[in-house]
Short mmCIF file of C-alpha atoms in Angstrom, two decimals:
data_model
loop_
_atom_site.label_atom_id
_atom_site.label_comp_id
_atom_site.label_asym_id
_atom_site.label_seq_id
_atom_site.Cartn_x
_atom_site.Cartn_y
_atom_site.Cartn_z
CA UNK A 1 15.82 -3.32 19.60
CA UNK A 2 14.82 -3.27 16.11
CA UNK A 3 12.70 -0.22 14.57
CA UNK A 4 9.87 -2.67 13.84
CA UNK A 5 10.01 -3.99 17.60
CA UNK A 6 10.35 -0.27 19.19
CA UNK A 7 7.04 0.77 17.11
CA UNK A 8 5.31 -2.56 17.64
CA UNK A 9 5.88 -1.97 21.35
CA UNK A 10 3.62 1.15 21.32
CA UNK A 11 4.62 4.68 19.21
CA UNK A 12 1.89 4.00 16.84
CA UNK A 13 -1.15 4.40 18.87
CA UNK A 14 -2.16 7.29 15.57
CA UNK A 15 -3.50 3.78 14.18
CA UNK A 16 -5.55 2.54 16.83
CA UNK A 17 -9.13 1.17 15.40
CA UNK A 18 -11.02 4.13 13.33
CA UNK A 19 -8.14 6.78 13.51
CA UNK A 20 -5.96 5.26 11.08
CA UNK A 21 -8.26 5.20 8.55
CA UNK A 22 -8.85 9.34 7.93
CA UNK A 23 -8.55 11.46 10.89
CA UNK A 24 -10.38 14.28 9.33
CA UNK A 25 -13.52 13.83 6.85
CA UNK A 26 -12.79 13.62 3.26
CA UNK A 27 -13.33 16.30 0.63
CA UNK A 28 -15.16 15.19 -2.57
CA UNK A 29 -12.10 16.27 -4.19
CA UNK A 30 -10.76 13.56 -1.95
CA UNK A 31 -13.32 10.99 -2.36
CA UNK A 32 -12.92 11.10 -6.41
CA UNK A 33 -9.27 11.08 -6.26
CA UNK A 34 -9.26 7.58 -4.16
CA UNK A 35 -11.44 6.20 -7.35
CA UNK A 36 -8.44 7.42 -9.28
CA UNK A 37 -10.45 10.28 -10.85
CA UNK A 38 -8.81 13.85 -10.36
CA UNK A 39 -6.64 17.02 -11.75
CA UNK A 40 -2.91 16.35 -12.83
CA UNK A 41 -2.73 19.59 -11.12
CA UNK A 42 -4.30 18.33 -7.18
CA UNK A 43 -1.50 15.83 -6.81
CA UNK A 44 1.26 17.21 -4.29
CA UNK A 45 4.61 15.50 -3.15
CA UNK A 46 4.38 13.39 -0.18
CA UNK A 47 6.91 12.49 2.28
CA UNK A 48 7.86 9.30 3.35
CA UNK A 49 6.46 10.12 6.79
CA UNK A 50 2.60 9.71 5.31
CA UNK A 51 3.39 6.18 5.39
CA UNK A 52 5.07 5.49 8.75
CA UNK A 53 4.16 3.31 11.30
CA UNK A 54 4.14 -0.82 11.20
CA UNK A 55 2.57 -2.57 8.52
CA UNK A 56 1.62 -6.38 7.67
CA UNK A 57 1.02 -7.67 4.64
CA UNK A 58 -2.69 -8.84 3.93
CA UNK A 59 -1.83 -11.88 1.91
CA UNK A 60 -1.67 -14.34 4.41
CA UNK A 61 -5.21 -13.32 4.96
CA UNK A 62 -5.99 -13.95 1.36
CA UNK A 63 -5.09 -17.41 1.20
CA UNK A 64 -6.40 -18.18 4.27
CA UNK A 65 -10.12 -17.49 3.31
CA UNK A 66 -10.27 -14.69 5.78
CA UNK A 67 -10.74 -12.36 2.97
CA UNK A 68 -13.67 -14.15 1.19
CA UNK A 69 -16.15 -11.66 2.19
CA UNK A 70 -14.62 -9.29 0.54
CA UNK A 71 -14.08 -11.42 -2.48
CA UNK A 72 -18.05 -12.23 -2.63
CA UNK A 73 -19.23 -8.28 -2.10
CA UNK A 74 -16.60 -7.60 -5.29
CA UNK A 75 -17.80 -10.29 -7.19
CA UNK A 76 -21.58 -9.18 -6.21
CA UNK A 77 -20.84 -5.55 -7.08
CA UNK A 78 -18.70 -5.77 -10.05
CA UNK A 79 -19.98 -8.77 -11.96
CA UNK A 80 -16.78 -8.50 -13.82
CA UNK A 81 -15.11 -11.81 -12.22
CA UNK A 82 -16.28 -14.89 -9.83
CA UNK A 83 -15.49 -15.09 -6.55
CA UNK A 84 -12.45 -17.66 -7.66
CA UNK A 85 -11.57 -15.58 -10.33
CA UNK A 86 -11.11 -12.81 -8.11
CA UNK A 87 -9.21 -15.04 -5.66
CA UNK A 88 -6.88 -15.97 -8.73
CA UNK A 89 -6.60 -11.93 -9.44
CA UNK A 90 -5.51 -11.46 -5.52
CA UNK A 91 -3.45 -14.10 -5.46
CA UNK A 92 -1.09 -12.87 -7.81
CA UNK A 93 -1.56 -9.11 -6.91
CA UNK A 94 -0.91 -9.60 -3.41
CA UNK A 95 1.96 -12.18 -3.95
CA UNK A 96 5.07 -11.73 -1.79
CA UNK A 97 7.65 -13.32 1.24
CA UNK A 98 7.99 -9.52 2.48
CA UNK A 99 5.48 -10.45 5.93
CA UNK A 100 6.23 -6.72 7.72
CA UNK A 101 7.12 -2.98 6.91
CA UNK A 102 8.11 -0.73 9.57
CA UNK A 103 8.62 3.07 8.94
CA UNK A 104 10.69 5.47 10.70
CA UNK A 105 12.50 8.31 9.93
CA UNK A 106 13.29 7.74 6.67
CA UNK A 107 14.12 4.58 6.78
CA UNK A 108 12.12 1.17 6.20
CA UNK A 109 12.65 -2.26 7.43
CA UNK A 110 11.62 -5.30 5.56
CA UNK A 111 10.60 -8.56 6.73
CA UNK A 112 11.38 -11.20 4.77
CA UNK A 113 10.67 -15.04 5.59
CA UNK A 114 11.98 -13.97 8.78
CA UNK A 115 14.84 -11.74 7.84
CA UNK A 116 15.28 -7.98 8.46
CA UNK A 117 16.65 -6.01 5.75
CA UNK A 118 16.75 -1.96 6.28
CA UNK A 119 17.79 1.47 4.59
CA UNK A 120 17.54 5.24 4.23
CA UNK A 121 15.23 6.10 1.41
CA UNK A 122 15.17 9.44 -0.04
CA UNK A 123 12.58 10.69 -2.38
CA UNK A 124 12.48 10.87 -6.17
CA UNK A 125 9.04 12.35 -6.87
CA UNK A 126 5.72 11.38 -8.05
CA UNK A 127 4.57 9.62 -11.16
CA UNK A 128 1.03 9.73 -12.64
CA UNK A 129 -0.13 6.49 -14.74
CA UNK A 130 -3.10 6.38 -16.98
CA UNK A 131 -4.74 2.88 -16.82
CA UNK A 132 -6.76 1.87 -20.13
CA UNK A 133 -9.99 1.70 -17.76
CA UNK A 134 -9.64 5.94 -17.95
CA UNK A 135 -9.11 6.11 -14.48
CA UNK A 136 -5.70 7.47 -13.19
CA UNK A 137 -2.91 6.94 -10.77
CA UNK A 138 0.00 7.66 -8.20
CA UNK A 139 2.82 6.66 -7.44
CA UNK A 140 5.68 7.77 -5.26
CA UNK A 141 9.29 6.69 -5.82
CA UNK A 142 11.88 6.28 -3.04
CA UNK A 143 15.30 5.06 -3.54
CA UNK A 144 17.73 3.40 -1.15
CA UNK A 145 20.84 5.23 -0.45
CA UNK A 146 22.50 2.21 0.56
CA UNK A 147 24.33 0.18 -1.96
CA UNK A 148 25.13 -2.61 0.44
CA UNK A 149 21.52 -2.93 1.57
CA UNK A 150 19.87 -5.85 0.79
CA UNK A 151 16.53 -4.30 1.27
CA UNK A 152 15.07 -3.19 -2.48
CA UNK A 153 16.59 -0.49 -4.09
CA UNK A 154 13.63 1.26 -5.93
CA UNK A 155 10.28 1.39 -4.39
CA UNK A 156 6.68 3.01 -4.91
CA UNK A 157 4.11 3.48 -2.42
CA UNK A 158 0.77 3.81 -4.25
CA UNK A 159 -2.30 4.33 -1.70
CA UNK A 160 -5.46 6.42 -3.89
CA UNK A 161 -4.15 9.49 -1.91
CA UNK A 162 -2.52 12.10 -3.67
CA UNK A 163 -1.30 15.01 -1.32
CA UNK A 164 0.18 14.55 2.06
CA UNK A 165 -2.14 12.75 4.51
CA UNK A 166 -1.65 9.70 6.49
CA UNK A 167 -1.84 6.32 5.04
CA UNK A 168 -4.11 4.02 5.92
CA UNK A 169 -3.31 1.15 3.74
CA UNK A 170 -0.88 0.95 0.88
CA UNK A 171 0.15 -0.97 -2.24
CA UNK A 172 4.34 -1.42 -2.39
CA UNK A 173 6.42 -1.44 -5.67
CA UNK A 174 9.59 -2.91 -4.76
CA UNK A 175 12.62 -3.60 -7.29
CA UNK A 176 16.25 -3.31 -7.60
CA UNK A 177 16.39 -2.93 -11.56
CA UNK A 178 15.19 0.73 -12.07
CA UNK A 179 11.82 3.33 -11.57
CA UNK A 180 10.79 2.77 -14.66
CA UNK A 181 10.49 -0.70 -14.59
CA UNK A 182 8.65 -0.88 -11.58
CA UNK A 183 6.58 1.72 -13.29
CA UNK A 184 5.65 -0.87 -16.20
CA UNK A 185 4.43 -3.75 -13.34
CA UNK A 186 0.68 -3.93 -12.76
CA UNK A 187 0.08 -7.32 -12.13
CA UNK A 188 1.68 -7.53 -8.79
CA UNK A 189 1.02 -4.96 -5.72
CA UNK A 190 2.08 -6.69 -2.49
CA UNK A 191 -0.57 -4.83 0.13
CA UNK A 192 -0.25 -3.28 3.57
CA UNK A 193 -2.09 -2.33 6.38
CA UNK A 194 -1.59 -1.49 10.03
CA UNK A 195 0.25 -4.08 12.45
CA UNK A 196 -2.72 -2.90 15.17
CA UNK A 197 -5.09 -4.14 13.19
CA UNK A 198 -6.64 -7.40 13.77
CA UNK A 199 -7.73 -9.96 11.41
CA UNK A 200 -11.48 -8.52 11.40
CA UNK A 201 -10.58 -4.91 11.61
CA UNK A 202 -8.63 -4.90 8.11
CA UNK A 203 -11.91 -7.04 6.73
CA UNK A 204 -14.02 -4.57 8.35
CA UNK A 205 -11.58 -1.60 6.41
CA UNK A 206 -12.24 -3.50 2.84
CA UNK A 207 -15.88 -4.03 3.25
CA UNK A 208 -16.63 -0.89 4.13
CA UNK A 209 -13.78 1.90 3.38
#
């Protein structure tokens, strides 16, 4: 049975509908770091265990239509893009053919068009990035200790949390050239939340989270 299966089939019942997305209430401290405004000094290491669990990628839902409410309250509340410009922005930041994540002890499996690709990631620390907008960011590397894995070798989870916590949605780096490079891409953040989710419930988590 594959690791994505086994979970699927019932050990992650931590995400069932409004657990997953903070078990405890969030600080201010918290709040403000999620808006990418905080100390160098708050952010702690994470392990990869913050982000286990089954995950599914939300693009299908973007080109879909599914996600248009979410689209429209942006546009409404930002007035920085149209709806269809926002669509365009999506599109390309939620681009990719990996459909699934599953996380388990240290190791990740990958769905891709229907293939399973897995490895043992270990961690390589945290990087902070300073967007122009002022506002800041983290990410935190993982490498694959396999070299015949087909599965990507560098990766960063990025998920407005920065100390250990579970995840209840996250954006995924993934590349085989090198950290730094994936450190350099900003245009594309393939996005993940929980497999137990349905259609509505991850709307619901947009909208309103």
């Amino acid at each position: 049975m594959t690791l994505s299966v086994s979970l699927a089939l019932g050990s992650f019942s931590v995400f069932g509908h409004g657990s997953h997305s903070h078990t405890h209430p969030q600080s201010e401290k918290a709040i403000q770091a999620s808006k990418g405004i905080f100390e160098e000094s708050d952010v702690k290491d994470r392990q990869l265990s913050d982000w286990q669990g089954v995950w599914e990628s939300v693009n299908p839902l973007l080109l879909n239509g599914k996600l248009d409410p979410v689209l429209e309250l942006k546009a409404k509340n930002n007035k920085d893009k149209s709806v269809e410009e926002y669509r365009q922005y999506y599109k390309q930041g939620y681009a990719t053919d990996i459909s699934n994540i599953g996380i388990e002890n240290n190791v990740i499996e990958f769905t891709e068009n229907g293939v399973i690709n897995s490895c043992h990631y270990t961690y390589s620390g945290y990087k902070i990035l300073n967007y122009i907008s002022g506002k800041k960011g983290v990410r935190y590397l993982f490498e694959c200790q396999d070299a015949n894995s087909k599965a990507p070798k560098y990766i960063q989870f990025s998920d407005h949390i920065i100390e250990p916590q579970q995840s209840g949605h996250f954006h995924l780096y993934m590349g085989n050239e090198s950290q730094e490079k994936l450190l350099n891409q900003l245009d594309n953040w393939p996005t993940y939340y929980p497999y137990s989710l349905t259609d509505e419930q991850i709307v619901h988590e947009m909208l309103y989270h």
